[in-house]
Tab-separated table of C-alpha atoms in Angstrom:
chain	number	residue	atom	x	y	z
A	194	UNK	CA	54.964	109.725	70.503
A	195	UNK	CA	55.621	106.030	70.132
A	196	UNK	CA	53.504	104.079	72.574
A	197	UNK	CA	53.406	100.422	73.597
A	198	UNK	CA	50.004	99.116	74.677
A	199	UNK	CA	50.087	95.769	76.505
A	200	UNK	CA	46.777	94.003	76.044
A	201	UNK	CA	45.883	96.221	73.106
A	202	UNK	CA	42.876	94.230	71.909
A	203	UNK	CA	40.816	94.456	75.091
A	204	UNK	CA	37.620	96.459	75.376
A	205	UNK	CA	39.188	99.523	76.959
A	206	UNK	CA	42.432	99.228	75.011
A	207	UNK	CA	40.734	99.139	71.605
A	208	UNK	CA	39.064	102.468	72.383
A	209	UNK	CA	42.340	103.746	73.790
A	210	UNK	CA	44.288	102.808	70.669
A	211	UNK	CA	41.725	104.541	68.452
A	212	UNK	CA	42.144	107.705	70.491
A	213	UNK	CA	45.937	107.525	70.459
A	214	UNK	CA	45.850	107.220	66.669
A	215	UNK	CA	43.621	110.285	66.404
A	216	UNK	CA	46.108	112.167	68.567
A	217	UNK	CA	48.737	111.318	65.946
A	218	UNK	CA	50.732	108.747	67.909
A	219	UNK	CA	52.268	105.521	66.687
A	220	UNK	CA	51.170	102.488	68.641
A	221	UNK	CA	52.745	99.089	69.115
A	222	UNK	CA	49.807	96.883	69.965
A	223	UNK	CA	50.903	93.926	72.095
A	224	UNK	CA	48.355	91.131	72.418
A	225	UNK	CA	48.043	87.358	72.560
A	226	UNK	CA	46.085	87.658	69.294
A	227	UNK	CA	47.787	90.572	67.569
A	228	UNK	CA	45.551	90.124	64.508
A	229	UNK	CA	42.716	91.592	66.583
A	230	UNK	CA	44.446	94.954	66.845
A	231	UNK	CA	42.901	98.104	65.430
A	232	UNK	CA	43.791	98.216	61.730
A	233	UNK	CA	45.758	101.369	60.980
A	234	UNK	CA	49.074	102.308	59.420
A	235	UNK	CA	49.873	103.839	62.816
A	236	UNK	CA	49.442	100.510	64.623
A	237	UNK	CA	52.120	97.816	64.617
A	238	UNK	CA	50.632	94.587	65.935
A	239	UNK	CA	53.005	92.360	67.910
A	240	UNK	CA	52.509	89.050	69.665
A	241	UNK	CA	52.752	89.663	73.407
A	242	UNK	CA	53.162	86.672	75.690
A	243	UNK	CA	53.463	87.781	79.302
A	244	UNK	CA	55.056	84.440	80.157
A	245	UNK	CA	58.144	85.662	78.294
A	246	UNK	CA	61.291	86.719	80.112
A	247	UNK	CA	62.153	90.317	80.892
A	248	UNK	CA	64.860	90.155	78.205
A	249	UNK	CA	62.324	88.987	75.620
A	250	UNK	CA	59.819	91.645	76.639
A	251	UNK	CA	62.514	94.281	76.523
A	252	UNK	CA	63.414	93.275	72.955
A	253	UNK	CA	59.743	93.292	71.943
A	254	UNK	CA	59.008	96.734	73.365
A	255	UNK	CA	62.118	98.482	72.095
A	256	UNK	CA	62.360	102.236	72.442
A	257	UNK	CA	59.003	103.830	73.133
A	258	UNK	CA	57.985	106.935	75.036
A	259	UNK	CA	55.248	105.410	77.101
A	260	UNK	CA	53.761	102.064	78.082
A	261	UNK	CA	50.159	101.289	78.920
A	262	UNK	CA	49.409	98.092	80.806
A	263	UNK	CA	45.837	97.058	80.085
A	264	UNK	CA	46.404	93.301	79.861
A	265	UNK	CA	44.532	90.768	81.937
A	266	UNK	CA	43.776	87.062	81.963
A	267	UNK	CA	40.139	87.405	83.021
A	268	UNK	CA	40.896	85.409	86.139
A	269	UNK	CA	42.515	82.486	84.346
A	270	UNK	CA	46.192	83.174	84.933
A	271	UNK	CA	46.300	85.892	87.564
A	272	UNK	CA	49.696	85.127	89.043
A	273	UNK	CA	51.595	84.819	85.775
A	274	UNK	CA	49.753	87.421	83.692
A	275	UNK	CA	47.984	90.104	85.740
A	276	UNK	CA	50.508	90.193	88.578
A	277	UNK	CA	53.911	88.941	87.487
A	278	UNK	CA	53.441	89.719	83.785
A	279	UNK	CA	52.928	93.339	84.783
A	280	UNK	CA	56.061	93.250	86.947
A	281	UNK	CA	58.162	91.881	84.094
A	282	UNK	CA	56.868	94.598	81.788
A	283	UNK	CA	57.864	97.212	84.382
A	284	UNK	CA	61.318	95.676	84.593
A	285	UNK	CA	61.560	95.674	80.778
A	286	UNK	CA	60.535	99.338	80.741
A	287	UNK	CA	63.275	100.231	83.208
A	288	UNK	CA	65.797	98.158	81.271
A	289	UNK	CA	64.912	100.110	78.111
A	290	UNK	CA	65.055	103.485	79.822
A	291	UNK	CA	61.323	104.081	79.383
A	292	UNK	CA	60.110	106.354	82.146
A	293	UNK	CA	56.344	106.616	81.838
A	294	UNK	CA	54.100	103.680	82.746
A	295	UNK	CA	50.326	103.932	82.902
A	296	UNK	CA	48.526	101.084	84.637
A	297	UNK	CA	44.869	100.252	84.210
A	298	UNK	CA	44.099	98.903	87.649
A	299	UNK	CA	41.034	98.038	89.706
A	300	UNK	CA	39.145	99.967	92.340
A	301	UNK	CA	40.922	100.144	95.688
A	302	UNK	CA	43.626	97.694	94.647
A	303	UNK	CA	45.870	99.141	97.348
A	304	UNK	CA	43.237	99.187	100.100
A	305	UNK	CA	42.193	95.606	100.836
A	306	UNK	CA	39.944	96.701	103.707
A	307	UNK	CA	37.627	98.156	101.036
A	308	UNK	CA	37.322	94.962	99.003
A	309	UNK	CA	33.758	93.763	99.335
A	310	UNK	CA	33.188	91.406	96.415
A	311	UNK	CA	34.500	88.012	97.520
A	312	UNK	CA	34.405	86.709	93.935
A	313	UNK	CA	37.012	89.305	93.011
A	314	UNK	CA	39.470	88.597	95.820
A	315	UNK	CA	42.026	86.728	93.723
A	316	UNK	CA	41.863	89.429	91.055
A	317	UNK	CA	42.156	92.187	93.624
A	318	UNK	CA	45.196	90.516	95.157
A	319	UNK	CA	46.901	90.215	91.770
A	320	UNK	CA	46.364	93.932	91.142
A	321	UNK	CA	47.426	94.746	94.723
A	322	UNK	CA	50.810	93.145	94.169
A	323	UNK	CA	51.321	94.598	90.684
A	324	UNK	CA	50.436	98.115	91.788
A	325	UNK	CA	52.523	97.914	94.941
A	326	UNK	CA	55.508	96.744	92.929
A	327	UNK	CA	55.082	99.651	90.529
A	328	UNK	CA	54.971	102.179	93.360
A	329	UNK	CA	57.542	100.738	95.748
A	330	UNK	CA	59.986	98.762	93.654
A	331	UNK	CA	60.421	100.707	90.441
A	332	UNK	CA	61.539	104.221	89.661
A	333	UNK	CA	58.968	104.474	86.878
A	334	UNK	CA	56.893	107.585	86.515
A	335	UNK	CA	53.593	105.823	87.000
A	336	UNK	CA	49.944	106.645	86.948
A	337	UNK	CA	47.567	104.002	88.280
A	338	UNK	CA	44.011	104.470	87.062
A	339	UNK	CA	41.283	102.718	89.035
A	340	UNK	CA	37.865	102.769	87.419
A	341	UNK	CA	34.754	101.333	89.006
A	342	UNK	CA	32.621	98.792	87.110
A	343	UNK	CA	33.089	99.094	83.367
A	344	UNK	CA	29.932	99.318	81.294
A	345	UNK	CA	29.243	99.184	77.561
A	346	UNK	CA	27.340	102.497	77.708
A	347	UNK	CA	28.255	105.400	75.464
A	348	UNK	CA	30.848	107.785	76.839
A	349	UNK	CA	29.789	111.096	78.342
A	350	UNK	CA	33.185	112.813	78.374
A	351	UNK	CA	32.551	113.532	82.041
A	352	UNK	CA	33.940	111.899	85.169
A	353	UNK	CA	34.475	112.201	88.895
A	354	UNK	CA	37.880	111.425	90.369
A	355	UNK	CA	37.730	110.060	93.889
A	356	UNK	CA	34.820	108.872	95.957
A	357	UNK	CA	31.113	109.150	95.151
A	358	UNK	CA	28.130	106.811	95.172
A	359	UNK	CA	28.466	106.112	91.440
A	360	UNK	CA	29.578	102.557	90.679
A	361	UNK	CA	29.841	102.577	86.888
A	362	UNK	CA	32.201	103.827	84.225
A	363	UNK	CA	31.360	103.775	80.520
A	364	UNK	CA	34.331	102.184	78.756
A	365	UNK	CA	34.844	105.106	76.330
A	366	UNK	CA	35.353	107.478	79.258
A	367	UNK	CA	37.963	105.206	80.832
A	368	UNK	CA	39.741	105.037	77.474
A	369	UNK	CA	39.515	108.815	77.130
A	370	UNK	CA	41.097	109.414	80.539
A	371	UNK	CA	43.891	106.964	79.724
A	372	UNK	CA	44.511	108.692	76.401
A	373	UNK	CA	44.621	112.187	77.943
A	374	UNK	CA	46.716	111.327	81.019
A	375	UNK	CA	50.147	111.714	79.380
A	376	UNK	CA	49.401	115.366	78.624
A	377	UNK	CA	49.052	116.162	82.329
A	378	UNK	CA	52.351	116.050	84.211
A	379	UNK	CA	50.379	116.426	87.436
A	380	UNK	CA	49.153	112.831	87.010
A	381	UNK	CA	52.666	111.512	87.616
A	382	UNK	CA	53.080	109.153	90.588
A	383	UNK	CA	49.372	109.251	91.338
A	384	UNK	CA	46.705	106.659	91.977
A	385	UNK	CA	43.474	107.976	90.480
A	386	UNK	CA	40.059	106.534	91.245
A	387	UNK	CA	37.572	107.387	88.509
A	388	UNK	CA	33.836	106.927	87.976
A	389	UNK	CA	31.045	108.438	85.913
A	390	UNK	CA	30.472	112.014	87.027
A	391	UNK	CA	29.867	115.552	85.949
A	392	UNK	CA	33.290	117.071	85.341
A	393	UNK	CA	34.644	117.317	81.804
A	394	UNK	CA	37.677	115.029	81.596
A	395	UNK	CA	40.152	117.843	80.838
A	396	UNK	CA	38.870	119.892	83.773
A	397	UNK	CA	39.061	116.913	86.110
A	398	UNK	CA	42.609	116.081	85.013
A	399	UNK	CA	43.766	119.679	85.375
A	400	UNK	CA	42.263	119.851	88.854
A	401	UNK	CA	44.261	116.903	90.213
A	402	UNK	CA	46.442	118.223	92.998
B	32	UNK	CA	59.818	83.538	124.445
B	33	UNK	CA	56.267	83.370	123.217
B	34	UNK	CA	56.202	82.421	119.556
B	35	UNK	CA	53.442	82.284	116.946
B	36	UNK	CA	53.898	79.680	114.223
B	37	UNK	CA	51.636	80.134	111.190
B	38	UNK	CA	51.118	76.784	109.506
B	39	UNK	CA	52.289	74.932	112.586
B	40	UNK	CA	51.196	71.464	111.500
B	41	UNK	CA	53.257	71.250	108.319
B	42	UNK	CA	56.214	68.929	107.894
B	43	UNK	CA	58.879	71.505	108.675
B	44	UNK	CA	56.789	73.326	111.258
B	45	UNK	CA	56.082	70.207	113.313
B	46	UNK	CA	59.827	69.633	113.695
B	47	UNK	CA	60.277	73.333	114.379
B	48	UNK	CA	57.659	73.367	117.133
B	49	UNK	CA	59.269	70.344	118.788
B	50	UNK	CA	62.595	72.165	118.827
B	51	UNK	CA	61.085	75.388	120.162
B	52	UNK	CA	59.491	73.449	123.006
B	53	UNK	CA	62.820	71.859	123.875
B	54	UNK	CA	64.356	75.321	123.949
B	55	UNK	CA	61.758	76.202	126.598
B	56	UNK	CA	59.546	78.485	124.529
B	57	UNK	CA	55.771	78.749	124.513
B	58	UNK	CA	54.235	78.283	121.100
B	59	UNK	CA	50.906	79.366	119.645
B	60	UNK	CA	50.340	76.912	116.827
B	61	UNK	CA	48.168	78.440	114.114
B	62	UNK	CA	46.762	75.975	111.596
B	63	UNK	CA	43.666	75.186	109.574
B	64	UNK	CA	43.448	71.986	111.595
B	65	UNK	CA	44.743	73.059	114.995
B	66	UNK	CA	44.040	69.593	116.411
B	67	UNK	CA	47.053	68.367	114.440
B	68	UNK	CA	49.454	70.486	116.456
B	69	UNK	CA	52.207	68.947	118.534
B	70	UNK	CA	50.661	67.955	121.872
B	71	UNK	CA	52.414	69.754	124.696
B	72	UNK	CA	51.510	72.003	127.608
B	73	UNK	CA	53.755	74.570	125.917
B	74	UNK	CA	51.693	74.567	122.710
B	75	UNK	CA	48.413	76.472	122.404
B	76	UNK	CA	46.613	75.333	119.247
B	77	UNK	CA	44.564	77.994	117.461
B	78	UNK	CA	42.507	77.906	114.299
B	79	UNK	CA	44.302	80.015	111.697
B	80	UNK	CA	42.390	81.017	108.580
B	81	UNK	CA	44.556	83.186	106.345
B	82	UNK	CA	41.415	84.479	104.628
B	83	UNK	CA	40.713	86.430	107.814
B	84	UNK	CA	41.179	90.174	108.013
B	85	UNK	CA	44.267	91.842	109.433
B	86	UNK	CA	42.205	92.863	112.475
B	87	UNK	CA	41.158	89.250	113.078
B	88	UNK	CA	44.699	87.978	112.618
B	89	UNK	CA	45.988	90.649	114.960
B	90	UNK	CA	43.515	89.545	117.639
B	91	UNK	CA	44.457	85.908	117.133
B	92	UNK	CA	48.201	86.469	117.385
B	93	UNK	CA	48.161	88.801	120.364
B	94	UNK	CA	51.452	89.732	121.973
B	95	UNK	CA	54.252	87.411	120.977
B	96	UNK	CA	57.984	87.909	120.586
B	97	UNK	CA	58.358	86.319	117.210
B	98	UNK	CA	56.354	85.001	114.289
B	99	UNK	CA	57.258	82.184	111.941
B	100	UNK	CA	55.434	81.968	108.621
B	101	UNK	CA	55.535	78.374	107.404
B	102	UNK	CA	52.008	78.190	106.001
B	103	UNK	CA	51.205	77.202	102.451
B	104	UNK	CA	48.292	75.997	100.375
B	105	UNK	CA	50.258	73.421	98.383
B	106	UNK	CA	49.379	75.264	95.201
B	107	UNK	CA	45.641	75.356	95.820
B	108	UNK	CA	45.166	78.922	97.002
B	109	UNK	CA	48.412	80.685	96.246
B	110	UNK	CA	47.075	84.227	95.923
B	111	UNK	CA	44.960	84.233	99.068
B	112	UNK	CA	47.118	82.037	101.323
B	113	UNK	CA	50.789	81.912	100.323
B	114	UNK	CA	51.008	85.472	99.014
B	115	UNK	CA	48.326	87.694	100.520
B	116	UNK	CA	47.843	85.620	103.680
B	117	UNK	CA	51.508	86.211	104.430
B	118	UNK	CA	51.116	89.937	103.796
B	119	UNK	CA	48.163	90.171	106.181
B	120	UNK	CA	50.142	88.352	108.855
B	121	UNK	CA	52.989	90.857	108.395
B	122	UNK	CA	50.519	93.703	108.753
B	123	UNK	CA	49.056	92.090	111.874
B	124	UNK	CA	52.573	91.729	113.289
B	125	UNK	CA	53.282	95.424	112.756
B	126	UNK	CA	49.908	96.347	114.212
B	127	UNK	CA	50.755	94.359	117.345
B	128	UNK	CA	54.253	95.808	117.655
B	129	UNK	CA	55.897	92.458	116.934
B	130	UNK	CA	59.289	93.086	115.386
B	131	UNK	CA	60.726	89.725	114.412
B	132	UNK	CA	59.311	87.784	111.455
B	133	UNK	CA	60.906	84.644	110.078
B	134	UNK	CA	59.701	83.490	106.671
B	135	UNK	CA	60.118	80.004	105.295
B	136	UNK	CA	60.459	80.794	101.623
B	137	UNK	CA	61.527	78.998	98.472
B	138	UNK	CA	64.811	78.940	96.592
B	139	UNK	CA	65.540	82.114	94.652
B	140	UNK	CA	62.105	83.581	95.293
B	141	UNK	CA	63.526	87.021	94.627
B	142	UNK	CA	65.491	86.069	91.514
B	143	UNK	CA	63.024	84.996	88.831
B	144	UNK	CA	65.784	84.606	86.249
B	145	UNK	CA	66.912	81.544	88.243
B	146	UNK	CA	63.523	79.816	88.221
B	147	UNK	CA	63.854	76.720	86.100
B	148	UNK	CA	60.974	74.464	87.098
B	149	UNK	CA	57.962	75.589	85.057
B	150	UNK	CA	55.587	73.593	87.267
B	151	UNK	CA	56.591	75.806	90.185
B	152	UNK	CA	56.119	79.174	88.479
B	153	UNK	CA	52.843	80.097	90.190
B	154	UNK	CA	54.279	79.076	93.560
B	155	UNK	CA	57.487	80.982	92.927
B	156	UNK	CA	55.522	84.086	91.999
B	157	UNK	CA	53.445	83.888	95.176
B	158	UNK	CA	56.616	83.678	97.270
B	159	UNK	CA	58.237	86.448	95.174
B	160	UNK	CA	55.472	88.855	96.077
B	161	UNK	CA	55.275	87.844	99.742
B	162	UNK	CA	59.033	88.140	100.232
B	163	UNK	CA	59.262	91.434	98.365
B	164	UNK	CA	56.481	92.853	100.488
B	165	UNK	CA	58.276	91.765	103.653
B	166	UNK	CA	61.517	93.415	102.566
B	167	UNK	CA	60.230	96.565	100.893
B	168	UNK	CA	56.912	97.375	102.502
B	169	UNK	CA	57.286	96.494	106.156
B	170	UNK	CA	59.668	97.613	108.865
B	171	UNK	CA	59.778	94.100	110.296
B	172	UNK	CA	63.048	92.589	111.323
B	173	UNK	CA	62.856	89.711	108.894
B	174	UNK	CA	64.844	86.664	108.017
B	175	UNK	CA	63.872	84.860	104.821
B	176	UNK	CA	65.094	81.264	104.733
B	177	UNK	CA	65.244	79.607	101.329
B	178	UNK	CA	65.911	75.884	101.421
B	179	UNK	CA	66.338	73.738	98.321
B	180	UNK	CA	64.209	70.607	97.858
B	181	UNK	CA	62.968	69.254	101.161
B	182	UNK	CA	63.526	65.563	101.785
B	183	UNK	CA	62.317	63.152	104.435
B	184	UNK	CA	65.895	62.078	105.220
B	185	UNK	CA	67.299	62.215	108.733
B	186	UNK	CA	68.919	65.477	109.717
B	187	UNK	CA	72.697	65.779	109.733
B	188	UNK	CA	72.990	68.978	111.748
B	189	UNK	CA	75.147	70.322	108.931
B	190	UNK	CA	74.388	72.777	106.165
B	191	UNK	CA	75.799	75.078	103.532
B	192	UNK	CA	74.467	78.601	103.216
B	193	UNK	CA	74.585	79.961	99.689
B	194	UNK	CA	75.341	78.262	96.411
B	195	UNK	CA	76.581	74.736	95.855
B	196	UNK	CA	75.633	71.811	93.650
B	197	UNK	CA	73.558	70.205	96.397
B	198	UNK	CA	69.827	70.272	95.691
B	199	UNK	CA	68.391	68.675	98.824
B	200	UNK	CA	67.675	69.617	102.409
B	201	UNK	CA	66.591	67.094	105.047
B	202	UNK	CA	63.543	68.569	106.757
B	203	UNK	CA	65.013	68.273	110.285
B	204	UNK	CA	67.934	70.484	109.276
B	205	UNK	CA	65.619	73.158	107.869
B	206	UNK	CA	63.640	73.061	111.114
B	207	UNK	CA	66.859	73.262	113.131
B	208	UNK	CA	68.055	76.346	111.264
B	209	UNK	CA	64.654	78.007	111.737
B	210	UNK	CA	64.733	77.213	115.455
B	211	UNK	CA	68.275	78.559	115.927
B	212	UNK	CA	67.900	81.723	113.817
B	213	UNK	CA	66.433	83.959	116.571
B	214	UNK	CA	69.589	83.498	118.657
B	215	UNK	CA	71.718	85.111	115.946
B	216	UNK	CA	71.137	88.852	115.593
B	217	UNK	CA	73.318	88.760	112.475
B	218	UNK	CA	70.500	86.944	110.655
B	219	UNK	CA	68.300	90.073	110.802
B	220	UNK	CA	67.223	91.489	107.451
B	221	UNK	CA	68.855	88.687	105.550
B	222	UNK	CA	67.806	86.283	102.830
B	223	UNK	CA	69.540	82.985	103.489
B	224	UNK	CA	69.778	80.183	100.952
B	225	UNK	CA	70.414	76.850	102.637
B	226	UNK	CA	71.131	73.289	101.492
B	227	UNK	CA	72.668	70.126	102.839
B	228	UNK	CA	76.359	70.697	103.467
B	229	UNK	CA	79.227	70.187	105.832
B	230	UNK	CA	79.133	73.079	108.272
B	231	UNK	CA	77.595	72.578	111.720
B	232	UNK	CA	74.483	74.760	111.881
B	233	UNK	CA	75.762	76.948	114.729
B	234	UNK	CA	79.033	77.572	112.903
B	235	UNK	CA	77.242	78.401	109.676
B	236	UNK	CA	74.883	80.815	111.420
B	237	UNK	CA	77.716	82.519	113.282
B	238	UNK	CA	79.648	82.932	110.051
B	239	UNK	CA	76.909	84.870	108.263
B	240	UNK	CA	78.265	88.289	107.454
């Protein structure tokens, strides 16, 4: 497949891109600093500015089979990047006839009553609006993945989807779930909460109702 | 009627409240500084904090016939006040069985391709998300009023709805349209662009398709 990754130089996305390459895909790596992309003949680095218009984003993305949105401003530009930048990328996807859109989101983005870290409220709101737009105002075949706190630990290849007391997610496991998602049609139009757990990723993905 | 005005001490809202009183209505004036509300036996000032939960907002609003949203943070807290504060008030309205919700919005909030003042982008995005939520994710009977640039000029009692070259709106005319809207069932579920013009307000409202 040909895959566009928005925010391709982030911590999760770098692991994701490495996995997509190993799976044999070609990746267009969109980032503010495209030179930080994974170096590979399978990766085409492009400069992605989420302040661009939908028409510009559409031209940049071109014809791909799948888009990942893993971009974020780390709290510095939430309205224009995390929220509205995501919306414009969705609109560009629809304009280009791209059906599949995988969103790296945040825990409980759609359930404000569960937000309990006041320092994250602005971020949560940005993700709330982006995710709601994806679900309610596009026809995209979405999957919204909501990990708990990302950690730099080594991956275990095992996860739990849904609720549990675990509050961490090793980054490689989040990247692995993102990379495997497209192979499971049952992940379409789902919001998936993930955290470290004891189910092999393939088993957990297969088991999603 | 009993009417809740969110952001009741703003420039437009103060004129609006004065008009609602003259029409014989009772107003609950919700504001960060409730002491700045219009002084009248018909006005009940309440402290409105849009960082509150939906449950708290629901308790504050109680049973009213109509809600106006005219609150804004003047760019200081767009995510939590202008965007998500509005959403929580919509949710509180639905929770309380209040059907009618009138939103003071901004020009072309739903048409980003028409935004041409870069300094207003964050504000426009906040209104984009609030208005989209109102239209697509509530069952409220909304009217979204989108004036052009507000001015301190005297009102003329005349307006144009829709496009024209005029880029200003005297505040008293915006307040007058807001105050008259509930009397026109044909304004339900509409987005109305307004600007200074030559049609008497009642005529213009009647003429809306």
